[in-house]
Tab-separated table of C-alpha atoms in Angstrom:
chain	number	residue	atom	x	y	z
A	1	MET	CA	55.416	145.208	193.879
A	2	LEU	CA	57.897	147.506	195.591
A	3	GLU	CA	59.639	149.852	193.178
A	4	GLN	CA	63.226	149.162	192.158
A	5	ASN	CA	65.194	152.386	191.898
A	6	SER	CA	68.705	151.213	192.767
A	7	PRO	CA	70.965	148.232	192.046
A	8	LEU	CA	71.057	147.827	195.838
A	9	ILE	CA	68.224	146.790	198.124
A	10	GLN	CA	68.209	147.419	201.851
A	11	ALA	CA	67.391	144.635	204.304
A	12	ALA	CA	64.196	146.406	205.409
A	13	GLU	CA	62.974	146.484	201.792
A	14	LEU	CA	63.863	142.813	201.425
A	15	LEU	CA	61.609	142.006	204.377
A	16	GLN	CA	58.722	143.778	202.650
A	17	LEU	CA	59.342	141.777	199.466
A	18	ARG	CA	58.457	138.580	201.346
A	19	GLU	CA	54.818	139.543	200.928
A	20	TRP	CA	55.095	139.424	197.143
A	21	SER	CA	55.395	136.624	194.602
A	22	GLY	CA	57.139	136.548	191.243
A	23	TRP	CA	60.645	137.319	192.473
A	24	VAL	CA	63.657	135.075	193.000
A	25	LEU	CA	66.183	135.231	195.841
A	26	ILE	CA	69.705	133.959	195.128
A	27	ASP	CA	72.428	133.000	197.606
A	28	ALA	CA	75.763	133.580	195.859
A	29	SER	CA	77.944	133.010	198.914
A	30	ASN	CA	81.384	131.774	197.994
A	31	GLY	CA	84.438	130.308	199.659
A	32	PRO	CA	85.370	127.024	201.348
A	33	GLY	CA	82.278	125.146	202.459
A	34	ALA	CA	79.855	127.681	200.967
A	35	LYS	CA	77.464	125.038	199.608
A	36	GLU	CA	77.499	123.157	202.919
A	37	SER	CA	76.836	126.384	204.805
A	38	TYR	CA	73.934	127.125	202.444
A	39	GLU	CA	72.428	123.700	203.102
A	40	LYS	CA	72.594	124.339	206.852
A	41	ALA	CA	71.238	127.880	206.831
A	42	HIS	CA	70.300	130.422	204.178
A	43	LEU	CA	67.745	133.172	203.781
A	44	GLU	CA	64.348	131.520	203.494
A	45	GLY	CA	63.462	130.765	199.886
A	46	ALA	CA	66.945	131.420	198.507
A	47	LYS	CA	68.437	129.281	195.751
A	48	HIS	CA	72.184	128.746	195.677
A	49	VAL	CA	74.616	129.441	192.837
A	50	ASP	CA	78.274	128.455	192.778
A	51	LEU	CA	80.914	130.891	191.574
A	52	ASN	CA	83.371	128.304	190.291
A	53	THR	CA	80.995	126.005	188.433
A	54	GLU	CA	78.060	128.242	187.468
A	55	LEU	CA	79.261	131.853	187.294
A	56	ALA	CA	82.527	130.915	185.592
A	57	THR	CA	83.953	128.312	183.243
A	58	ILE	CA	87.331	127.536	184.759
A	59	LEU	CA	89.939	126.447	182.220
A	60	PRO	CA	92.907	124.129	182.874
A	61	ASP	CA	95.364	126.947	182.116
A	62	VAL	CA	94.750	130.047	184.262
A	63	ALA	CA	96.924	132.020	181.825
A	64	ILE	CA	93.998	131.821	179.396
A	65	GLY	CA	91.246	134.021	180.764
A	66	GLY	CA	92.335	134.051	184.401
A	67	ARG	CA	90.903	132.199	187.390
A	68	HIS	CA	87.233	132.936	186.741
A	69	PRO	CA	86.527	133.351	183.020
A	70	LEU	CA	82.918	134.091	182.153
A	71	PRO	CA	80.798	131.132	181.089
A	72	SER	CA	79.314	131.246	177.618
A	73	PRO	CA	76.044	133.186	177.348
A	74	ALA	CA	74.332	129.869	176.512
A	75	LYS	CA	75.629	128.238	179.693
A	76	PHE	CA	74.488	131.223	181.730
A	77	ALA	CA	71.075	131.099	180.072
A	78	ALA	CA	70.766	127.452	181.076
A	79	LEU	CA	71.582	128.394	184.682
A	80	LEU	CA	68.909	131.093	184.726
A	81	THR	CA	66.392	128.643	183.329
A	82	ARG	CA	67.274	126.110	186.066
A	83	LEU	CA	66.781	128.837	188.654
A	84	GLY	CA	63.328	129.664	187.321
A	85	ILE	CA	64.376	133.113	186.106
A	86	HIS	CA	62.919	134.658	182.942
A	87	PRO	CA	63.532	138.163	181.516
A	88	SER	CA	60.763	139.801	183.563
A	89	THR	CA	61.678	138.149	186.886
A	90	ARG	CA	62.821	140.395	189.702
A	91	VAL	CA	66.064	138.919	191.057
A	92	VAL	CA	67.599	139.740	194.442
A	93	ILE	CA	71.092	138.437	195.244
A	94	TYR	CA	73.108	138.256	198.434
A	95	ASP	CA	76.344	136.697	199.637
A	96	ASN	CA	78.168	136.212	202.922
A	97	SER	CA	80.754	138.941	202.216
A	98	ASN	CA	78.724	142.152	202.515
A	99	ALA	CA	77.872	141.805	198.805
A	100	ALA	CA	81.586	142.098	198.063
A	101	ASN	CA	82.023	138.824	196.214
A	102	ALA	CA	79.954	136.622	193.918
A	103	ALA	CA	76.701	138.555	194.482
A	104	ALA	CA	78.209	141.460	192.574
A	105	ARG	CA	79.515	139.110	189.864
A	106	LEU	CA	76.045	137.625	189.290
A	107	TRP	CA	74.534	141.126	189.312
A	108	TRP	CA	76.981	142.190	186.580
A	109	MET	CA	76.275	139.080	184.530
A	110	LEU	CA	72.528	139.678	184.654
A	111	ARG	CA	72.935	143.324	183.748
A	112	ALA	CA	75.298	142.289	180.947
A	113	ILE	CA	72.581	140.227	179.257
A	114	GLY	CA	70.080	143.060	179.599
A	115	HIS	CA	68.231	141.823	182.701
A	116	ALA	CA	66.925	145.034	184.269
A	117	LYS	CA	65.247	143.809	187.447
A	118	VAL	CA	68.211	142.763	189.569
A	119	GLN	CA	69.420	144.025	192.939
A	120	VAL	CA	72.039	143.095	195.512
A	121	VAL	CA	71.298	143.078	199.241
A	122	ASP	CA	73.310	145.890	200.828
A	123	GLY	CA	75.262	144.385	203.715
A	124	GLY	CA	74.734	140.833	202.478
A	125	MET	CA	73.267	137.951	204.423
A	126	GLN	CA	74.489	139.420	207.702
A	127	ALA	CA	72.345	142.535	207.253
A	128	ALA	CA	69.269	140.550	206.227
A	129	VAL	CA	69.508	138.270	209.264
A	130	ALA	CA	70.046	141.252	211.563
A	131	ALA	CA	66.912	142.854	210.122
A	132	GLY	CA	64.870	139.761	210.959
A	133	PHE	CA	64.713	137.966	207.614
A	134	PRO	CA	64.042	134.299	208.442
A	135	VAL	CA	66.697	131.651	207.910
A	136	SER	CA	65.987	128.124	206.689
A	137	SER	CA	67.745	124.901	205.747
A	138	GLU	CA	65.025	123.941	203.268
A	139	VAL	CA	66.097	124.013	199.622
A	140	PRO	CA	63.253	125.541	197.589
A	141	GLU	CA	61.804	123.841	194.563
A	142	VAL	CA	62.188	125.603	191.225
A	143	ALA	CA	59.091	126.280	189.170
A	144	PRO	CA	59.481	125.329	185.486
A	145	THR	CA	60.113	128.254	183.172
A	146	ALA	CA	60.765	128.769	179.483
A	147	PRO	CA	64.412	128.853	178.338
A	148	TYR	CA	66.009	132.211	179.034
A	149	PRO	CA	66.940	133.922	175.735
A	150	VAL	CA	70.575	135.031	175.943
A	151	ALA	CA	72.623	136.002	172.900
A	152	GLU	CA	75.745	137.788	174.148
A	153	TRP	CA	77.337	139.913	176.866
A	154	ASN	CA	76.212	143.491	176.258
A	155	LEU	CA	78.162	145.386	178.922
A	156	PRO	CA	81.655	146.484	177.837
A	157	LEU	CA	84.556	144.083	178.327
A	158	ALA	CA	88.307	144.518	177.935
A	159	ASP	CA	90.828	141.794	177.125
A	160	ILE	CA	94.545	141.476	177.795
A	161	GLU	CA	95.482	142.973	174.420
A	162	GLU	CA	93.462	146.102	175.161
A	163	ILE	CA	95.117	146.454	178.563
A	164	ASP	CA	98.482	146.208	176.772
A	165	ARG	CA	97.518	149.185	174.615
A	166	ILE	CA	95.894	151.507	177.144
A	167	ALA	CA	97.294	150.865	180.630
A	168	GLN	CA	99.903	153.630	180.426
A	169	ASP	CA	97.911	155.997	178.214
A	170	PRO	CA	96.737	159.023	180.261
A	171	ALA	CA	93.588	159.240	178.136
A	172	HIS	CA	92.546	155.897	179.605
A	173	LEU	CA	92.300	154.606	183.154
A	174	VAL	CA	92.898	151.105	184.495
A	175	ILE	CA	91.629	150.623	188.052
A	176	ASP	CA	92.886	147.759	190.226
A	177	VAL	CA	90.384	147.159	193.055
A	178	ARG	CA	92.401	144.614	195.041
A	179	ASP	CA	93.603	145.366	198.558
A	180	ASN	CA	96.516	147.788	198.563
A	181	TYR	CA	99.051	145.278	199.892
A	182	ARG	CA	98.416	143.091	196.850
A	183	TYR	CA	98.627	146.052	194.474
A	184	GLN	CA	101.889	147.166	196.087
A	185	GLY	CA	103.348	143.675	195.691
A	186	GLU	CA	103.902	143.204	199.416
A	187	SER	CA	102.404	139.714	199.259
A	188	GLU	CA	100.030	137.706	197.082
A	189	PRO	CA	97.679	135.158	198.714
A	190	ILE	CA	96.303	133.638	195.494
A	191	ASP	CA	98.313	134.317	192.346
A	192	LEU	CA	101.914	133.422	191.533
A	193	ILE	CA	103.397	136.928	191.474
A	194	ALA	CA	102.713	139.923	193.699
A	195	GLY	CA	102.388	143.303	192.012
A	196	HIS	CA	100.249	145.270	189.588
A	197	ILE	CA	99.841	146.273	185.955
A	198	PRO	CA	102.049	149.260	185.055
A	199	GLY	CA	99.903	152.370	184.805
A	200	ALA	CA	97.011	150.956	186.834
A	201	ILE	CA	95.826	152.917	189.864
A	202	ASN	CA	94.582	151.319	193.065
A	203	VAL	CA	91.078	152.001	194.413
A	204	PRO	CA	90.354	149.048	196.730
A	205	PHE	CA	86.796	147.731	196.465
A	206	SER	CA	86.599	147.800	200.261
A	207	THR	CA	86.554	151.602	200.104
A	208	ASN	CA	83.065	151.355	198.590
A	209	LEU	CA	81.827	150.323	202.041
A	210	ASP	CA	81.467	152.099	205.356
A	211	GLN	CA	82.808	150.802	208.664
A	212	ASN	CA	79.705	148.640	209.117
A	213	GLY	CA	80.017	146.878	205.767
A	214	PHE	CA	77.323	148.817	203.924
A	215	PHE	CA	77.784	150.685	200.661
A	216	LEU	CA	78.484	154.382	200.950
A	217	SER	CA	75.577	156.619	199.983
A	218	PRO	CA	74.985	157.194	196.263
A	219	GLU	CA	76.085	160.800	196.748
A	220	LEU	CA	79.404	159.830	198.329
A	221	LEU	CA	80.020	157.143	195.725
A	222	ARG	CA	79.257	159.575	192.923
A	223	THR	CA	81.639	162.189	194.311
A	224	LYS	CA	84.316	159.550	194.810
A	225	TYR	CA	84.160	158.031	191.329
A	226	LEU	CA	83.733	161.298	189.451
A	227	SER	CA	87.000	162.328	191.090
A	228	VAL	CA	88.681	159.010	190.235
A	229	PHE	CA	87.490	159.050	186.625
A	230	ALA	CA	88.652	162.664	186.181
A	231	GLY	CA	86.447	163.366	183.177
A	232	ARG	CA	87.225	160.174	181.259
A	233	LYS	CA	84.381	158.466	179.449
A	234	PRO	CA	83.215	155.024	180.679
A	235	ASN	CA	84.540	153.349	177.534
A	236	ASP	CA	88.026	154.644	178.388
A	237	ILE	CA	87.969	153.140	181.888
A	238	VAL	CA	88.696	149.500	182.752
A	239	VAL	CA	88.177	147.905	186.167
A	240	HIS	CA	89.945	144.722	187.246
A	241	CYS	CA	90.831	142.708	190.348
A	242	GLY	CA	92.377	139.267	190.749
A	243	SER	CA	89.947	137.265	188.623
A	244	GLY	CA	87.025	139.457	187.582
A	245	VAL	CA	84.857	138.948	190.673
A	246	THR	CA	85.456	141.751	193.171
A	247	ALA	CA	85.914	144.137	190.242
A	248	CYS	CA	82.152	143.731	189.839
A	249	HIS	CA	81.728	145.115	193.359
A	250	THR	CA	83.202	148.403	192.152
A	251	LEU	CA	81.061	148.319	189.004
A	252	LEU	CA	78.050	147.830	191.285
A	253	ALA	CA	79.156	150.834	193.359
A	254	VAL	CA	79.512	152.909	190.187
A	255	ALA	CA	75.995	151.923	189.131
A	256	ALA	CA	74.677	152.729	192.624
A	257	ALA	CA	76.218	156.180	192.169
A	258	GLY	CA	74.089	156.661	189.065
A	259	LEU	CA	77.077	156.536	186.723
A	260	GLU	CA	77.554	154.513	183.551
A	261	ILE	CA	79.319	151.175	184.058
A	262	PRO	CA	82.927	151.085	182.745
A	263	LYS	CA	84.625	148.099	181.136
A	264	LEU	CA	85.411	144.909	183.047
A	265	TYR	CA	88.694	143.061	182.502
A	266	VAL	CA	87.644	139.570	183.556
A	267	GLY	CA	91.084	137.965	183.239
A	268	SER	CA	92.488	140.539	185.648
A	269	TRP	CA	95.773	140.047	187.532
A	270	SER	CA	95.459	136.243	187.453
A	271	GLU	CA	95.720	136.296	183.652
A	272	TRP	CA	98.064	139.267	183.257
A	273	SER	CA	100.661	137.956	185.697
A	274	ARG	CA	100.912	134.609	183.874
A	275	ASN	CA	101.518	135.995	180.391
A	276	ASN	CA	105.005	137.511	180.451
A	277	ARG	CA	103.569	141.031	180.594
A	278	PRO	CA	105.336	143.959	182.300
A	279	MET	CA	104.627	144.068	186.028
A	280	VAL	CA	105.320	146.450	188.875
A	281	THR	CA	106.564	144.384	191.811
A	282	LYS	CA	108.002	145.246	195.190
A	283	GLU	CA	111.457	144.357	193.879
A	284	ASN	CA	111.483	146.455	190.725
A	285	GLN	CA	109.807	149.391	192.508
A	286	ALA	CA	112.691	149.365	194.982
A	287	HIS	CA	115.196	149.654	192.121
A	288	ASN	CA	113.464	152.579	190.439
């Protein structure tokens, strides 16, 4: 089978994979009507996963864990088993947002349980279709597989208490990957309060992509993030977003750069902003 040397796979490589067996293609497209859109048209052979119900365990109170808390490892293992994925399966994931949404989240989750053979389609579904990958409305059958053995999340995670301790410590770095207008507190389309965590810097996840929606080259990404990290070790760096989804896009970019993956704060702004924590808003910035 084609070699896997990067967490990203180009559409041309994906076309070549069609000749092989033993790999699984996942549609992780998210947003209103995503499942209906999948049922109408998806990359041929792709199985669908849902961010809200399968890649997260949403709690009644968003203040506890944010909008998209991780599911338990056991629940995730059950999902992988239903998808016909076992530890040696090669998994390729795409979404309808240039890989900037749930595809990156699923990639992180697989890497976090030690699954090595997982890649995200650079440019997402749009790039695959443009390259000539066939589209289908047929939902593929899943071949039975043994239960996937998952014990715990093995990639580093940060919680709200850790962010409390380190956010304003120069030895550490908290990176907010949301769009700059949200970070600046100009407006907030999803959460209750607009602003950011004091001490956090803003490196929007969209800056990982070029003007055509593809990831920057590994060399450019490496130069960019070595500059951002400024010599700090991965364990002293935490990446967050609104709810722990697009933060994974930046972690994917870091991995594509050949760098070690920093910590993920899953609760992100959706949790922080609901817990009476200090916040930098447009109003209090104006008074400082």
